[in-house]
mmCIF file of C-alpha atoms in Angstrom:
data_model
loop_
_atom_site.group_PDB
_atom_site.id
_atom_site.type_symbol
_atom_site.label_atom_id
_atom_site.label_comp_id
_atom_site.label_asym_id
_atom_site.label_seq_id
_atom_site.Cartn_x
_atom_site.Cartn_y
_atom_site.Cartn_z
ATOM 1 C CA MET A 1 -42.990 -16.316 35.868
ATOM 2 C CA LYS A 2 -39.945 -18.525 35.420
ATOM 3 C CA LYS A 3 -40.310 -18.223 31.647
ATOM 4 C CA ARG A 4 -40.367 -14.408 31.802
ATOM 5 C CA PHE A 5 -37.337 -14.392 34.076
ATOM 6 C CA ALA A 6 -35.460 -16.702 31.707
ATOM 7 C CA VAL A 7 -36.306 -14.516 28.686
ATOM 8 C CA LEU A 8 -35.314 -11.369 30.588
ATOM 9 C CA PHE A 9 -32.070 -13.008 31.714
ATOM 10 C CA CYS A 10 -31.245 -14.060 28.120
ATOM 11 C CA ALA A 11 -32.009 -10.541 26.874
ATOM 12 C CA VAL A 12 -29.708 -9.019 29.488
ATOM 13 C CA LEU A 13 -26.931 -11.455 28.534
ATOM 14 C CA PHE A 14 -27.427 -10.663 24.843
ATOM 15 C CA VAL A 15 -27.258 -6.904 25.416
ATOM 16 C CA ALA A 16 -24.224 -7.298 27.680
ATOM 17 C CA SER A 17 -22.415 -9.365 25.056
ATOM 18 C CA LEU A 18 -23.144 -6.735 22.411
ATOM 19 C CA ALA A 19 -21.877 -3.992 24.689
ATOM 20 C CA GLY A 20 -18.736 -5.992 25.379
ATOM 21 C CA THR A 21 -17.941 -6.370 21.715
ATOM 22 C CA ALA A 22 -18.770 -2.745 20.998
ATOM 23 C CA PHE A 23 -16.357 -1.515 23.636
ATOM 24 C CA ALA A 24 -13.686 -4.152 23.097
ATOM 25 C CA GLU A 25 -10.325 -2.601 22.479
ATOM 26 C CA GLU A 26 -9.229 -3.144 18.917
ATOM 27 C CA LYS A 27 -5.617 -4.022 18.255
ATOM 28 C CA GLN A 28 -4.219 -1.169 16.234
ATOM 29 C CA GLU A 29 -1.016 -1.352 14.281
ATOM 30 C CA ALA A 30 1.480 1.439 14.624
ATOM 31 C CA PRO A 31 0.729 4.117 12.057
ATOM 32 C CA VAL A 32 3.127 4.430 9.160
ATOM 33 C CA ASP A 33 5.067 7.680 9.152
ATOM 34 C CA PRO A 34 3.973 9.435 5.947
ATOM 35 C CA ASN A 35 7.315 11.272 5.807
ATOM 36 C CA ALA A 36 9.483 8.156 6.108
ATOM 37 C CA THR A 37 11.539 7.443 3.008
ATOM 38 C CA ASN A 38 14.668 5.603 1.995
ATOM 39 C CA LEU A 39 15.133 7.565 -1.202
ATOM 40 C CA THR A 40 18.361 9.499 -1.261
ATOM 41 C CA ALA A 41 17.197 11.680 -4.153
ATOM 42 C CA SER A 42 13.797 12.869 -5.245
ATOM 43 C CA TYR A 43 11.961 10.504 -7.539
ATOM 44 C CA PRO A 44 11.414 11.874 -11.047
ATOM 45 C CA VAL A 45 7.808 12.966 -11.358
ATOM 46 C CA LEU A 46 5.955 12.417 -14.612
ATOM 47 C CA ASP A 47 5.904 16.089 -15.630
ATOM 48 C CA GLU A 48 9.695 16.253 -15.351
ATOM 49 C CA ALA A 49 10.410 12.896 -17.001
ATOM 50 C CA VAL A 50 8.361 13.152 -20.180
ATOM 51 C CA PRO A 51 7.929 15.898 -22.759
ATOM 52 C CA VAL A 52 4.893 18.172 -22.641
ATOM 53 C CA MET A 53 1.691 16.695 -24.011
ATOM 54 C CA PRO A 54 1.378 17.317 -27.747
ATOM 55 C CA LEU A 55 -1.123 19.884 -28.955
ATOM 56 C CA ARG A 56 -3.461 18.880 -31.734
ATOM 57 C CA PRO A 57 -3.605 20.943 -34.906
ATOM 58 C CA GLU A 58 -6.581 23.145 -35.725
ATOM 59 C CA SER A 59 -7.849 20.826 -38.482
ATOM 60 C CA LEU A 60 -6.999 17.864 -40.669
ATOM 61 C CA LYS A 61 -6.532 20.211 -43.624
ATOM 62 C CA GLU A 62 -2.936 21.074 -42.650
ATOM 63 C CA ALA A 63 -1.040 17.938 -43.680
ATOM 64 C CA LYS A 64 2.307 19.067 -42.207
ATOM 65 C CA ALA A 65 0.699 19.900 -38.862
ATOM 66 C CA VAL A 66 -1.145 16.576 -38.757
ATOM 67 C CA THR A 67 2.045 14.662 -39.604
ATOM 68 C CA ALA A 68 3.941 16.530 -36.883
ATOM 69 C CA TYR A 69 1.107 15.857 -34.431
ATOM 70 C CA ILE A 70 1.148 12.129 -35.171
ATOM 71 C CA ALA A 71 4.933 12.049 -34.633
ATOM 72 C CA ALA A 72 4.640 14.069 -31.399
ATOM 73 C CA VAL A 73 1.946 11.723 -30.038
ATOM 74 C CA ASP A 74 4.070 8.689 -30.920
ATOM 75 C CA SER A 75 7.119 10.219 -29.233
ATOM 76 C CA TYR A 76 5.092 11.201 -26.164
ATOM 77 C CA LEU A 77 3.599 7.723 -25.788
ATOM 78 C CA LYS A 78 7.043 6.107 -26.087
ATOM 79 C CA SER A 79 8.385 8.447 -23.387
ATOM 80 C CA VAL A 80 5.448 7.702 -21.108
ATOM 81 C CA GLN A 81 5.838 3.950 -21.669
ATOM 82 C CA THR A 82 9.528 4.193 -20.772
ATOM 83 C CA TYR A 83 8.577 6.086 -17.593
ATOM 84 C CA ILE A 84 5.928 3.472 -16.727
ATOM 85 C CA ASP A 85 8.366 0.605 -17.329
ATOM 86 C CA GLY A 86 11.027 2.291 -15.213
ATOM 87 C CA THR A 87 8.540 2.958 -12.420
ATOM 88 C CA THR A 88 7.380 -0.664 -12.505
ATOM 89 C CA ASN A 89 10.978 -1.904 -12.312
ATOM 90 C CA ASP A 90 11.700 0.483 -9.431
ATOM 91 C CA LEU A 91 8.612 -0.680 -7.543
ATOM 92 C CA ASN A 92 9.539 -4.334 -8.065
ATOM 93 C CA LYS A 93 13.010 -3.658 -6.628
ATOM 94 C CA ILE A 94 11.488 -1.804 -3.675
ATOM 95 C CA ILE A 95 9.024 -4.634 -2.997
ATOM 96 C CA ASP A 96 11.841 -7.187 -3.196
ATOM 97 C CA GLN A 97 13.923 -5.249 -0.670
ATOM 98 C CA ARG A 98 10.886 -4.741 1.584
ATOM 99 C CA ASN A 99 10.216 -8.500 1.517
ATOM 100 C CA LYS A 100 13.857 -9.193 2.408
ATOM 101 C CA ALA A 101 13.587 -6.749 5.323
ATOM 102 C CA ILE A 102 10.431 -8.489 6.560
ATOM 103 C CA ALA A 103 12.097 -11.911 6.282
ATOM 104 C CA ASN A 104 15.150 -10.655 8.204
ATOM 105 C CA ALA A 105 12.970 -9.106 10.906
ATOM 106 C CA ASN A 106 11.017 -12.349 11.265
ATOM 107 C CA LYS A 107 14.269 -14.319 11.532
ATOM 108 C CA VAL A 108 15.574 -12.004 14.254
ATOM 109 C CA VAL A 109 12.312 -12.347 16.210
ATOM 110 C CA GLU A 110 12.424 -16.139 15.870
ATOM 111 C CA GLU A 111 16.030 -16.234 17.100
ATOM 112 C CA TYR A 112 15.152 -13.847 19.950
ATOM 113 C CA ASN A 113 12.231 -16.014 21.051
ATOM 114 C CA ALA A 114 14.262 -19.219 20.704
ATOM 115 C CA PHE A 115 17.085 -17.710 22.764
ATOM 116 C CA PHE A 116 14.808 -16.848 25.676
ATOM 117 C CA GLU A 117 12.856 -20.085 25.374
ATOM 118 C CA ALA A 118 16.091 -22.130 25.516
ATOM 119 C CA ASN A 119 17.325 -20.192 28.557
ATOM 120 C CA LYS A 120 14.003 -20.218 30.405
ATOM 121 C CA GLN A 121 14.409 -20.981 34.077
ATOM 122 C CA LYS A 122 12.404 -23.942 35.220
#
């Protein structure tokens, strides 16, 4: 009888602990505003920043058309690479500024906490 009671008691504790973790309130971070931006102008989208995609010729038999197509593809790829490089540079600058903002916010919080800790009434 004692053994059954002990097993039943352990089962109840196990189920209660599962229920506690299932209903535990999760810490949620504040959602990021999807409309928040620091850009003062619209960012150039790909379709506006590069020429239209080149159209291939009907066949390889037209030498002039093939030569023009090769040149158009080369020009298009150079334009796209310039756009990619510019976007990468812009993102790196944005990340750098974001990291500086985080560091400044952390410093302010540290100073805030130190101020109140130093002036704590005993």
